[in-house]
Amino acid sequence: MDIGALRGTQALRNNVLKWMGFCLGVLAGVFAVFNLFINDFVVLGALEVVFASFCFYIFFYTRKRNAQLWQSLTLCLFLSLLITLGTYLSSIKSLLFIWTCSLPVLFYLLLGKQYGQVLSLMVALLQALILFSKSSLEPLNSVNFLLNFSFTYICIWAVSHTFENSRAEYGQRLENLALLDPLTGAGNRLAMTHYFEVELKNKNGLFILMLDLDYFKNINDQYGHDVGDRILIEVTSFFRQRISKGYVFRIGGEEFAIFLPSSDPRSAYEFADMLREHLSTTIHNIDEQVINLTISIGVACYMPNQTLKNFIKRADDALYQAKQQGRNKVVTAYELSQESIEHNKSS
């Protein structure tokens, strides 16, 4: 699966923001001309000129780059300001208040459920205060207008909220299916790639631990695959309970990887050795079977501009060396490089 497929929400919101920027920019420009030269609403017209400029900036920005949260939030707040201010300044027969009903849809599409709730409520309260403060709602019937307008807004808000809530829920389910190992609940290889390439902004001080359960095939052969699966689940839980920062990934049958961000060589080695020692002294009781496990671990530090493939390979080479040394060992990529340097000097 392509990592880009995991950014569906971001891509959707970026596309919506781009074309809303274009459409709103054109509309704001038209309204600015009317308000400046025909309706004599100088303040509103000037704000619409600024808003139109910002919308076109958003359009051109999002054609080549992903939008930032502040851009979506600014657009929504600016549009809300224009609509509420326009409703306050103009007479009810201008029908500017109708634009209010479009806002919840835009809030939820661009900003998600949390911001959508807050902004929709904020706009509802502001417009209610403005409409009730008007001396007359003529030529509209006051009671009928307020009831119909309120219920229309609430219905649109409810539909927007329900849709976004369902979209987020199903999106999370699909992401879990794509990123989580179904047996242990640990991240899979795709999750590891996604974390490394997308989520991890600062890779300085990043360490990777490659861990392999020693003689795990013997456990499957002796006790059966059901017991082996339960061992894998317990081992994953064992790792998670001892990680204060970092992520656990299952990348093979009995092979795991742990990312340790913002660490240092000594701390990474000590953590790896602590895992090795604690697991070797932990007794697993499964179906009245007493099982003891050991692990071999390879540790590597991230080098500048290194690809994930090369990063993993350095840790894998260290893991292989730990296996060669009799298992239940921790070997670092630094040790291997030093051995290589000494070997080259001696030869």
Tab-separated table of C-alpha atoms in Angstrom:
chain	number	residue	atom	x	y	z
A	1	MET	CA	0.000	0.000	0.000
A	2	ASP	CA	1.206	3.493	-0.846
A	3	ILE	CA	1.825	5.725	2.196
A	4	GLY	CA	-0.029	8.497	0.411
A	5	ALA	CA	-3.223	6.443	0.741
A	6	LEU	CA	-3.027	7.017	4.505
A	7	ARG	CA	-3.318	10.771	4.006
A	8	GLY	CA	-6.835	10.661	2.556
A	9	THR	CA	-8.278	13.180	5.018
A	10	GLN	CA	-5.432	15.608	4.445
A	11	ALA	CA	-5.749	15.287	0.663
A	12	LEU	CA	-9.529	15.792	0.828
A	13	ARG	CA	-9.254	18.885	3.002
A	14	ASN	CA	-6.450	20.283	0.885
A	15	ASN	CA	-8.554	19.875	-2.271
A	16	VAL	CA	-11.644	21.388	-0.651
A	17	LEU	CA	-9.612	24.329	0.649
A	18	LYS	CA	-8.022	24.925	-2.748
A	19	TRP	CA	-11.292	25.151	-4.679
A	20	MET	CA	-13.160	26.923	-1.893
A	21	GLY	CA	-10.343	29.471	-1.943
A	22	PHE	CA	-10.846	30.002	-5.654
A	23	CYS	CA	-14.667	30.190	-5.509
A	24	LEU	CA	-14.780	32.396	-2.425
A	25	GLY	CA	-12.079	34.627	-3.878
A	26	VAL	CA	-14.185	35.251	-6.997
A	27	LEU	CA	-17.383	35.787	-4.985
A	28	ALA	CA	-15.686	38.055	-2.442
A	29	GLY	CA	-14.299	40.142	-5.319
A	30	VAL	CA	-17.765	40.544	-6.839
A	31	PHE	CA	-19.348	41.448	-3.498
A	32	ALA	CA	-16.497	43.890	-2.787
A	33	VAL	CA	-17.299	45.802	-5.990
A	34	PHE	CA	-21.004	45.969	-5.064
A	35	ASN	CA	-20.372	47.032	-1.468
A	36	LEU	CA	-17.721	49.612	-2.303
A	37	PHE	CA	-19.350	51.280	-5.308
A	38	ILE	CA	-23.078	50.506	-5.099
A	39	ASN	CA	-24.173	49.655	-1.544
A	40	ASP	CA	-21.729	52.107	0.081
A	41	PHE	CA	-20.580	49.567	2.707
A	42	VAL	CA	-16.960	50.715	2.710
A	43	VAL	CA	-15.801	48.692	5.744
A	44	LEU	CA	-17.431	45.499	4.510
A	45	GLY	CA	-16.157	46.054	0.970
A	46	ALA	CA	-12.583	46.646	2.185
A	47	LEU	CA	-12.711	43.470	4.264
A	48	GLU	CA	-13.972	41.561	1.232
A	49	VAL	CA	-11.020	42.818	-0.833
A	50	VAL	CA	-8.643	41.507	1.853
A	51	PHE	CA	-10.568	38.241	2.047
A	52	ALA	CA	-10.524	37.787	-1.742
A	53	SER	CA	-6.744	38.317	-1.765
A	54	PHE	CA	-6.308	35.773	1.018
A	55	CYS	CA	-8.517	33.246	-0.813
A	56	PHE	CA	-6.471	33.511	-4.000
A	57	TYR	CA	-3.291	33.142	-1.946
A	58	ILE	CA	-4.771	29.925	-0.499
A	59	PHE	CA	-5.676	28.681	-3.978
A	60	PHE	CA	-2.183	29.151	-5.399
A	61	TYR	CA	-0.483	27.887	-2.221
A	62	THR	CA	-2.455	24.609	-2.093
A	63	ARG	CA	-1.849	23.839	-5.762
A	64	LYS	CA	1.726	22.833	-4.935
A	65	ARG	CA	1.813	22.288	-1.166
A	66	ASN	CA	-0.288	20.889	1.634
A	67	ALA	CA	-2.342	23.458	3.503
A	68	GLN	CA	-1.566	24.374	7.089
A	69	LEU	CA	-4.197	24.331	9.839
A	70	TRP	CA	-3.902	28.086	10.372
A	71	GLN	CA	-4.843	28.718	6.738
A	72	SER	CA	-8.078	26.703	6.980
A	73	LEU	CA	-8.893	28.233	10.360
A	74	THR	CA	-8.235	31.773	9.123
A	75	LEU	CA	-10.431	31.263	6.059
A	76	CYS	CA	-13.316	29.943	8.171
A	77	LEU	CA	-13.049	32.709	10.773
A	78	PHE	CA	-12.689	35.432	8.135
A	79	LEU	CA	-15.725	34.160	6.210
A	80	SER	CA	-17.729	33.954	9.443
A	81	LEU	CA	-16.761	37.546	10.246
A	82	LEU	CA	-17.885	38.769	6.828
A	83	ILE	CA	-21.242	36.995	7.021
A	84	THR	CA	-22.062	38.075	10.581
A	85	LEU	CA	-20.857	41.644	9.969
A	86	GLY	CA	-22.812	41.795	6.715
A	87	THR	CA	-25.952	40.560	8.476
A	88	TYR	CA	-25.486	43.226	11.143
A	89	LEU	CA	-24.892	46.115	8.721
A	90	SER	CA	-27.462	45.282	6.038
A	91	SER	CA	-31.212	45.067	6.125
A	92	ILE	CA	-32.867	41.680	6.364
A	93	LYS	CA	-34.162	41.913	2.782
A	94	SER	CA	-30.578	41.677	1.458
A	95	LEU	CA	-30.773	37.970	2.452
A	96	LEU	CA	-27.079	37.914	3.375
A	97	PHE	CA	-27.899	35.803	6.432
A	98	ILE	CA	-28.608	32.816	4.108
A	99	TRP	CA	-24.851	32.295	3.771
A	100	THR	CA	-24.813	31.303	7.434
A	101	CYS	CA	-26.264	27.884	6.578
A	102	SER	CA	-23.205	27.022	4.464
A	103	LEU	CA	-20.768	27.523	7.320
A	104	PRO	CA	-21.169	24.253	9.311
A	105	VAL	CA	-20.462	22.208	6.177
A	106	LEU	CA	-17.319	24.215	5.521
A	107	PHE	CA	-16.189	24.045	9.163
A	108	TYR	CA	-16.471	20.261	9.357
A	109	LEU	CA	-14.955	19.641	5.915
A	110	LEU	CA	-11.915	21.826	6.503
A	111	LEU	CA	-11.334	21.548	10.247
A	112	GLY	CA	-12.930	18.347	11.516
A	113	LYS	CA	-15.346	17.602	14.320
A	114	GLN	CA	-13.780	19.505	17.207
A	115	TYR	CA	-13.386	22.833	15.441
A	116	GLY	CA	-16.650	22.244	13.573
A	117	GLN	CA	-18.625	22.004	16.815
A	118	VAL	CA	-17.082	25.101	18.368
A	119	LEU	CA	-17.306	27.335	15.300
A	120	SER	CA	-20.844	26.228	14.373
A	121	LEU	CA	-22.033	27.040	17.893
A	122	MET	CA	-20.178	30.355	17.886
A	123	VAL	CA	-21.757	31.443	14.589
A	124	ALA	CA	-25.217	30.325	15.729
A	125	LEU	CA	-24.971	32.437	18.885
A	126	LEU	CA	-23.611	35.480	17.046
A	127	GLN	CA	-26.288	35.391	14.356
A	128	ALA	CA	-29.009	34.879	16.951
A	129	LEU	CA	-27.833	37.983	18.819
A	130	ILE	CA	-27.652	40.015	15.596
A	131	LEU	CA	-31.082	38.963	14.310
A	132	PHE	CA	-32.782	39.496	17.655
A	133	SER	CA	-31.156	42.934	17.977
A	134	LYS	CA	-32.659	44.161	14.696
A	135	SER	CA	-35.577	46.508	15.135
A	136	SER	CA	-37.488	44.886	12.290
A	137	LEU	CA	-37.301	41.708	10.239
A	138	GLU	CA	-39.647	43.109	7.584
A	139	PRO	CA	-40.622	42.082	4.945
A	140	LEU	CA	-40.229	38.618	6.510
A	141	ASN	CA	-42.644	37.275	9.103
A	142	SER	CA	-40.568	37.353	12.281
A	143	VAL	CA	-41.729	34.096	13.912
A	144	ASN	CA	-41.828	32.029	10.729
A	145	PHE	CA	-38.474	33.339	9.572
A	146	LEU	CA	-36.680	32.711	12.865
A	147	LEU	CA	-38.117	29.204	13.240
A	148	ASN	CA	-37.363	28.154	9.669
A	149	PHE	CA	-33.908	29.695	9.641
A	150	SER	CA	-32.991	28.185	13.026
A	151	PHE	CA	-34.207	24.697	12.139
A	152	THR	CA	-32.489	24.801	8.745
A	153	TYR	CA	-29.199	25.772	10.351
A	154	ILE	CA	-29.534	23.111	13.067
A	155	CYS	CA	-30.355	20.393	10.501
A	156	ILE	CA	-27.359	21.290	8.342
A	157	TRP	CA	-25.170	21.374	11.451
A	158	ALA	CA	-26.456	17.963	12.573
A	159	VAL	CA	-25.900	16.381	9.146
A	160	SER	CA	-22.385	17.857	8.928
A	161	HIS	CA	-21.531	16.605	12.418
A	162	THR	CA	-22.901	13.108	11.771
A	163	PHE	CA	-21.127	12.821	8.433
A	164	GLU	CA	-17.760	13.960	9.805
A	165	ASN	CA	-18.103	11.740	12.868
A	166	SER	CA	-18.821	8.685	10.691
A	167	ARG	CA	-16.066	9.580	8.223
A	168	ALA	CA	-13.506	9.941	11.023
A	169	GLU	CA	-14.606	6.657	12.630
A	170	TYR	CA	-14.427	4.642	9.414
A	171	GLY	CA	-11.211	6.383	8.438
A	172	GLN	CA	-9.661	5.315	11.746
A	173	ARG	CA	-10.828	1.736	11.226
A	174	LEU	CA	-9.296	1.608	7.765
A	175	GLU	CA	-6.074	3.113	9.073
A	176	ASN	CA	-5.924	0.511	11.840
A	177	LEU	CA	-6.434	-2.268	9.309
A	178	ALA	CA	-3.624	-0.855	7.204
A	179	LEU	CA	-1.168	-0.052	9.994
A	180	LEU	CA	-1.691	-2.583	12.796
A	181	ASP	CA	-0.584	-6.178	13.029
A	182	PRO	CA	-3.881	-8.078	13.509
A	183	LEU	CA	-2.413	-10.559	16.020
A	184	THR	CA	-0.468	-8.363	18.428
A	185	GLY	CA	-1.859	-4.883	17.772
A	186	ALA	CA	1.673	-3.586	17.209
A	187	GLY	CA	2.447	-1.482	14.173
A	188	ASN	CA	3.368	-3.319	10.980
A	189	ARG	CA	6.014	-2.513	8.349
A	190	LEU	CA	3.801	0.081	6.694
A	191	ALA	CA	3.221	1.748	10.057
A	192	MET	CA	6.978	1.827	10.652
A	193	THR	CA	7.538	3.455	7.245
A	194	HIS	CA	4.714	5.936	7.861
A	195	TYR	CA	6.106	6.861	11.281
A	196	PHE	CA	9.645	7.306	9.942
A	197	GLU	CA	8.805	9.238	6.774
A	198	VAL	CA	5.703	11.219	7.796
A	199	GLU	CA	5.180	11.530	11.544
A	200	LEU	CA	8.779	11.826	12.743
A	201	LYS	CA	9.744	15.403	11.916
A	202	ASN	CA	12.993	15.507	13.906
A	203	LYS	CA	15.155	12.399	13.494
A	204	ASN	CA	18.107	13.664	15.516
A	205	GLY	CA	18.834	11.240	18.334
A	206	LEU	CA	16.677	8.510	16.791
A	207	PHE	CA	17.647	4.893	17.545
A	208	ILE	CA	16.206	1.665	16.230
A	209	LEU	CA	16.238	-1.658	18.024
A	210	MET	CA	15.786	-4.804	15.933
A	211	LEU	CA	14.697	-7.674	18.191
A	212	ASP	CA	14.344	-11.359	17.374
A	213	LEU	CA	12.995	-14.046	19.719
A	214	ASP	CA	15.592	-16.787	20.079
A	215	TYR	CA	14.596	-20.293	18.986
A	216	PHE	CA	10.968	-19.279	18.543
A	217	LYS	CA	10.460	-21.999	15.928
A	218	ASN	CA	11.113	-24.568	18.652
A	219	ILE	CA	8.225	-23.134	20.694
A	220	ASN	CA	5.845	-23.448	17.732
A	221	ASP	CA	7.040	-26.995	17.057
A	222	GLN	CA	6.857	-28.090	20.705
A	223	TYR	CA	3.730	-26.325	21.962
A	224	GLY	CA	1.815	-25.457	18.786
A	225	HIS	CA	1.108	-22.242	16.916
A	226	ASP	CA	-1.702	-21.178	19.287
A	227	VAL	CA	0.772	-21.035	22.152
A	228	GLY	CA	3.270	-19.295	19.863
A	229	ASP	CA	0.687	-16.639	18.987
A	230	ARG	CA	-0.067	-16.002	22.646
A	231	ILE	CA	3.651	-15.675	23.326
A	232	LEU	CA	3.896	-13.020	20.616
A	233	ILE	CA	0.972	-11.122	22.164
A	234	GLU	CA	2.564	-11.270	25.629
A	235	VAL	CA	5.950	-10.179	24.308
A	236	THR	CA	4.366	-7.191	22.546
A	237	SER	CA	2.669	-6.209	25.807
A	238	PHE	CA	5.999	-6.723	27.613
A	239	PHE	CA	7.721	-4.259	25.251
A	240	ARG	CA	4.956	-1.661	25.487
A	241	GLN	CA	4.902	-1.707	29.282
A	242	ARG	CA	8.589	-0.817	29.392
A	243	ILE	CA	8.627	1.933	26.780
A	244	SER	CA	8.086	5.434	28.136
A	245	LYS	CA	8.721	6.941	24.704
A	246	GLY	CA	8.917	5.151	21.397
A	247	TYR	CA	6.934	2.734	19.241
A	248	VAL	CA	6.779	-1.047	18.821
A	249	PHE	CA	6.431	-2.675	15.396
A	250	ARG	CA	6.125	-6.320	14.441
A	251	ILE	CA	7.899	-6.677	11.117
A	252	GLY	CA	8.168	-10.445	10.792
A	253	GLY	CA	7.088	-13.706	12.379
A	254	GLU	CA	9.050	-13.292	15.619
A	255	GLU	CA	10.952	-10.144	14.692
A	256	PHE	CA	10.148	-6.753	16.189
A	257	ALA	CA	11.460	-3.212	15.836
A	258	ILE	CA	11.390	-0.414	18.382
A	259	PHE	CA	12.015	3.245	17.566
A	260	LEU	CA	13.509	5.339	20.355
A	261	PRO	CA	13.345	9.071	19.488
A	262	SER	CA	15.473	11.703	21.229
A	263	SER	CA	17.823	9.209	22.836
A	264	ASP	CA	21.603	8.769	23.068
A	265	PRO	CA	23.959	5.797	22.525
A	266	ARG	CA	24.324	4.874	26.179
A	267	SER	CA	20.600	5.156	26.993
A	268	ALA	CA	19.624	3.171	23.901
A	269	TYR	CA	22.062	0.373	24.748
A	270	GLU	CA	21.003	0.280	28.406
A	271	PHE	CA	17.346	0.150	27.406
A	272	ALA	CA	17.997	-2.702	24.974
A	273	ASP	CA	19.988	-4.625	27.579
A	274	MET	CA	17.246	-4.049	30.150
A	275	LEU	CA	14.690	-5.563	27.766
A	276	ARG	CA	16.968	-8.525	27.078
A	277	GLU	CA	17.642	-9.170	30.775
A	278	HIS	CA	14.048	-8.721	31.972
A	279	LEU	CA	12.598	-10.946	29.246
A	280	SER	CA	15.132	-13.699	29.977
A	281	THR	CA	13.970	-13.785	33.622
A	282	THR	CA	10.234	-13.583	32.847
A	283	ILE	CA	8.292	-16.824	33.043
A	284	HIS	CA	5.319	-17.227	30.679
A	285	ASN	CA	2.575	-19.575	31.908
A	286	ILE	CA	0.356	-20.579	28.983
A	287	ASP	CA	-2.019	-23.554	29.139
A	288	GLU	CA	-0.065	-24.888	32.121
A	289	GLN	CA	3.123	-24.701	30.081
A	290	VAL	CA	6.043	-22.835	31.629
A	291	ILE	CA	7.981	-21.089	28.877
A	292	ASN	CA	11.118	-18.997	29.101
A	293	LEU	CA	12.291	-16.723	26.292
A	294	THR	CA	15.392	-14.822	25.322
A	295	ILE	CA	15.932	-12.194	22.636
A	296	SER	CA	18.797	-10.970	20.523
A	297	ILE	CA	18.931	-7.255	19.774
A	298	GLY	CA	20.691	-5.063	17.247
A	299	VAL	CA	20.900	-1.309	17.894
A	300	ALA	CA	21.619	1.478	15.394
A	301	CYS	CA	21.615	5.270	15.531
A	302	TYR	CA	20.111	7.327	12.723
A	303	MET	CA	22.678	8.988	10.487
A	304	PRO	CA	21.848	12.256	8.654
A	305	ASN	CA	20.012	11.770	5.326
A	306	GLN	CA	19.904	8.009	5.841
A	307	THR	CA	17.053	6.066	4.254
A	308	LEU	CA	14.877	3.814	6.362
A	309	LYS	CA	16.135	0.806	4.394
A	310	ASN	CA	19.765	1.537	5.260
A	311	PHE	CA	18.835	2.425	8.837
A	312	ILE	CA	17.157	-0.954	9.305
A	313	LYS	CA	20.019	-2.797	7.576
A	314	ARG	CA	22.584	-1.428	10.026
A	315	ALA	CA	20.473	-2.619	12.958
A	316	ASP	CA	19.831	-5.945	11.186
A	317	ASP	CA	23.566	-6.484	10.725
A	318	ALA	CA	24.052	-5.876	14.447
A	319	LEU	CA	21.190	-8.295	15.207
A	320	TYR	CA	22.798	-10.942	12.994
A	321	GLN	CA	26.044	-10.519	14.903
A	322	ALA	CA	24.179	-10.937	18.212
A	323	LYS	CA	22.805	-14.235	16.892
A	324	GLN	CA	26.277	-15.315	15.801
A	325	GLN	CA	27.648	-14.599	19.268
A	326	GLY	CA	25.302	-17.155	20.841
A	327	ARG	CA	21.999	-15.224	21.103
A	328	ASN	CA	20.573	-13.420	24.148
A	329	LYS	CA	22.955	-10.565	23.305
A	330	VAL	CA	22.827	-6.856	22.463
A	331	VAL	CA	25.113	-5.639	19.691
A	332	THR	CA	25.297	-2.088	18.377
A	333	ALA	CA	26.046	-0.931	14.836
A	334	TYR	CA	28.802	1.218	16.363
A	335	GLU	CA	30.556	-1.914	17.637
A	336	LEU	CA	30.421	-3.430	14.157
A	337	SER	CA	31.872	-0.294	12.568
A	338	GLN	CA	34.711	-0.218	15.118
A	339	GLU	CA	35.460	-3.892	14.496
A	340	SER	CA	35.496	-3.211	10.778
A	341	ILE	CA	37.921	-0.312	11.210
A	342	GLU	CA	40.259	-2.402	13.383
A	343	HIS	CA	40.091	-5.284	10.900
A	344	ASN	CA	41.009	-2.978	8.019
A	345	LYS	CA	43.938	-1.561	10.002
A	346	SER	CA	45.274	-5.020	10.859
A	347	SER	CA	44.983	-6.178	7.260
